[in-house]
Each structure stands twice: as structure tokens, then as C-alpha cells.
């Protein structure tokens, strides 16, 4: 019985992983209109959009012009695949183990958003550094700045006590702060998950 259940969990994990990969391709194709409306693109749209649309309506997944709903949708599939993969391993399933897996899943979602923000902020900082005082921004970077300003200056305000600082400095402060949160959170969640998994319940 245990062996059969383990096999079922393994199959579920494999199916979730495959579906996650298809959803990832679907999201990538959305950046290329010609590919998006190809035969493969329409097939993936039919298969994946019902799931992806579950998250697009959630406003808290939108930060200014950035939509994190596809990233969250993919992370949930990855987390669920990991949970079923772990459930397929031999051993007794405890409440502590389930709590540890749920905590890990939540952290994967949060860390993916933080990681994405760090990448965006680093790209913007590099562009500013390469401009070397050139102030005529293109419309693309204007849109980036309008989207990033509320996030960047809110994070920077935690350390500046209301003092005005240059945008470049605010970017650097935000990148360092988010990176510190990411690394500290990874360590804290790892240790807490170990404690939960060790609970004899």
C-alpha cells in the first residue's frame, strides 16, 4: 500500500513538473506575438491560460507596471511538485513535515518576487551607470522609473529618515536591502523548516 501511494505521489509530481514547464513556455511565448498565435502557441494557451488566469485577477500581485502573477503561478507548481516528490519518499509523514513543506512553499513564492525585483533594480542601476550623466531617457526607461519609484523610495525611506536622496542611491540601498532579506530569509526558513520537520507529531 505504501509503495503504491509513493508511486502515485511520484506521478503527480512528474505531471506537475511537466505542466509547469508548459506554462513557462506559454509565458515566454506571450512576449513574442507571432509565436504566441502560432499553432503551438494557441495549443499552450488553451492548456495553460485557465490556470494562469486564476492569478492575473489578484491585484496584490501587481506592483505598478509589474505583474508577478505568472511567476507566482509557476512557483506554486514547482512547490507542489516538490511537496509530492517529498511525499513519495519512504518514511512516516508527520504534521511537522507538512508544516515544513508549507513554510518552504510560501518562502519560495516570496523569494521569487524578491529575486525578480533585485534583477529589475540591478538592470536599471547598470543602465544609469552606463549613461554617464546622459539625461534623455527613452520611453521604456521612463516607464521603468514610474513603476520602480514607489518601491525603491519606500525601501530607501527605511534608512534615510525622510531625507531626499538621489535615485541611483535609492536603487543601491534597495538592492542591498532586498539581497539581505533574501539571504537572511533563506537561512531562517531553512533552520525553521528543519525544526518543524523534526517534530515527533
CSV table of C-alpha atoms in Angstrom, one decimal, residues 26-143:
chain,number,residue,atom,x,y,z
A,26,UNK,CA,3.5,29.8,-22.6
A,27,UNK,CA,4.6,32.8,-20.6
A,28,UNK,CA,7.7,33.2,-22.7
A,29,UNK,CA,5.7,33.0,-25.9
A,30,UNK,CA,3.5,35.8,-24.7
A,31,UNK,CA,6.5,38.1,-25.2
A,32,UNK,CA,6.6,37.2,-28.9
A,33,UNK,CA,3.2,37.9,-30.6
A,34,UNK,CA,4.0,35.9,-33.8
A,35,UNK,CA,4.9,32.8,-31.8
A,36,UNK,CA,2.0,33.3,-29.3
A,37,UNK,CA,-0.6,33.0,-32.1
A,38,UNK,CA,1.2,30.0,-33.8
A,39,UNK,CA,-0.3,26.5,-33.7
A,40,UNK,CA,1.9,25.6,-30.7
A,41,UNK,CA,1.1,29.0,-29.0
A,42,UNK,CA,-2.6,28.5,-29.3
A,43,UNK,CA,-2.4,24.9,-28.0
A,44,UNK,CA,-0.4,26.1,-25.0
A,45,UNK,CA,-2.8,29.0,-24.5
A,46,UNK,CA,-5.7,26.6,-24.3
A,47,UNK,CA,-3.9,24.3,-21.9
A,48,UNK,CA,-2.3,26.8,-19.6
A,49,UNK,CA,-4.3,30.0,-19.6
A,50,UNK,CA,-7.1,28.7,-17.4
A,51,UNK,CA,-4.6,28.1,-14.6
A,52,UNK,CA,-2.6,31.3,-15.3
A,53,UNK,CA,-5.7,33.4,-15.3
A,54,UNK,CA,-6.5,32.3,-11.8
A,55,UNK,CA,-3.7,34.6,-10.6
A,56,UNK,CA,-4.0,37.5,-13.1
A,57,UNK,CA,-7.0,38.9,-11.3
A,58,UNK,CA,-5.2,39.2,-7.9
A,59,UNK,CA,-4.3,42.9,-7.5
A,60,UNK,CA,-1.7,42.4,-4.8
A,61,UNK,CA,0.4,40.5,-7.4
A,62,UNK,CA,0.7,43.8,-9.3
A,63,UNK,CA,3.3,46.4,-8.3
A,64,UNK,CA,2.9,49.4,-10.5
A,65,UNK,CA,3.6,48.2,-14.1
A,66,UNK,CA,4.9,44.8,-13.0
A,67,UNK,CA,2.7,41.7,-12.9
A,68,UNK,CA,4.1,39.0,-10.7
A,69,UNK,CA,1.2,36.6,-11.3
A,70,UNK,CA,2.9,34.4,-13.8
A,71,UNK,CA,6.0,34.0,-11.6
A,72,UNK,CA,3.8,33.1,-8.6
A,73,UNK,CA,1.7,30.7,-10.7
A,74,UNK,CA,4.9,28.9,-11.8
A,75,UNK,CA,6.4,28.9,-8.2
A,76,UNK,CA,3.2,27.3,-6.9
A,77,UNK,CA,3.5,24.5,-9.4
A,78,UNK,CA,7.2,24.0,-8.5
A,79,UNK,CA,6.4,24.0,-4.8
A,80,UNK,CA,3.6,21.5,-5.2
A,81,UNK,CA,5.8,19.2,-7.4
A,82,UNK,CA,8.4,19.3,-4.6
A,83,UNK,CA,5.9,18.5,-1.9
A,84,UNK,CA,4.6,15.4,-3.8
A,85,UNK,CA,8.2,14.4,-4.6
A,86,UNK,CA,9.0,14.5,-0.9
A,87,UNK,CA,5.8,12.7,0.0
A,88,UNK,CA,6.9,9.9,-2.4
A,89,UNK,CA,10.0,9.3,-0.4
A,90,UNK,CA,9.8,6.4,2.1
A,91,UNK,CA,9.2,7.4,5.7
A,92,UNK,CA,6.5,8.5,8.0
A,93,UNK,CA,4.6,11.7,7.2
A,94,UNK,CA,4.2,13.9,10.2
A,95,UNK,CA,2.4,17.2,10.9
A,96,UNK,CA,5.8,18.8,11.3
A,97,UNK,CA,6.9,17.6,7.9
A,98,UNK,CA,3.8,19.0,6.3
A,99,UNK,CA,4.2,22.3,8.1
A,100,UNK,CA,7.9,22.5,7.0
A,101,UNK,CA,6.8,21.9,3.4
A,102,UNK,CA,4.1,24.6,3.5
A,103,UNK,CA,6.6,27.0,5.0
A,104,UNK,CA,9.1,26.2,2.3
A,105,UNK,CA,6.4,26.7,-0.4
A,106,UNK,CA,5.4,30.1,1.0
A,107,UNK,CA,9.1,31.2,1.1
A,108,UNK,CA,9.6,30.1,-2.5
A,109,UNK,CA,6.8,32.4,-3.5
A,110,UNK,CA,8.1,35.3,-1.5
A,111,UNK,CA,11.8,34.8,-2.5
A,112,UNK,CA,10.8,34.6,-6.2
A,113,UNK,CA,9.2,38.0,-6.0
A,114,UNK,CA,12.2,39.5,-4.2
A,115,UNK,CA,14.6,37.9,-6.6
A,116,UNK,CA,12.7,39.3,-9.6
A,117,UNK,CA,12.8,42.8,-8.0
A,118,UNK,CA,16.5,42.5,-7.4
A,119,UNK,CA,17.1,41.6,-11.1
A,120,UNK,CA,15.0,44.5,-12.3
A,121,UNK,CA,16.7,47.0,-9.9
A,122,UNK,CA,20.2,45.8,-10.9
A,123,UNK,CA,19.3,46.2,-14.6
A,124,UNK,CA,18.1,49.7,-14.0
A,125,UNK,CA,21.2,50.6,-11.9
A,126,UNK,CA,23.5,49.3,-14.7
A,127,UNK,CA,21.7,51.4,-17.3
A,128,UNK,CA,22.0,54.5,-15.1
A,129,UNK,CA,25.7,53.9,-14.6
A,130,UNK,CA,26.3,53.4,-18.3
A,131,UNK,CA,24.5,56.5,-19.2
A,132,UNK,CA,27.2,58.7,-17.5
A,133,UNK,CA,25.1,61.7,-17.0
A,134,UNK,CA,23.0,61.4,-20.2
A,135,UNK,CA,19.6,62.5,-19.0
A,136,UNK,CA,17.4,62.0,-22.1
A,137,UNK,CA,15.6,58.8,-21.1
A,138,UNK,CA,13.7,56.7,-23.6
A,139,UNK,CA,10.0,55.9,-23.0
A,140,UNK,CA,11.0,52.4,-21.9
A,141,UNK,CA,13.1,53.6,-19.0
A,142,UNK,CA,10.6,56.3,-18.1
A,143,UNK,CA,8.0,53.5,-17.7
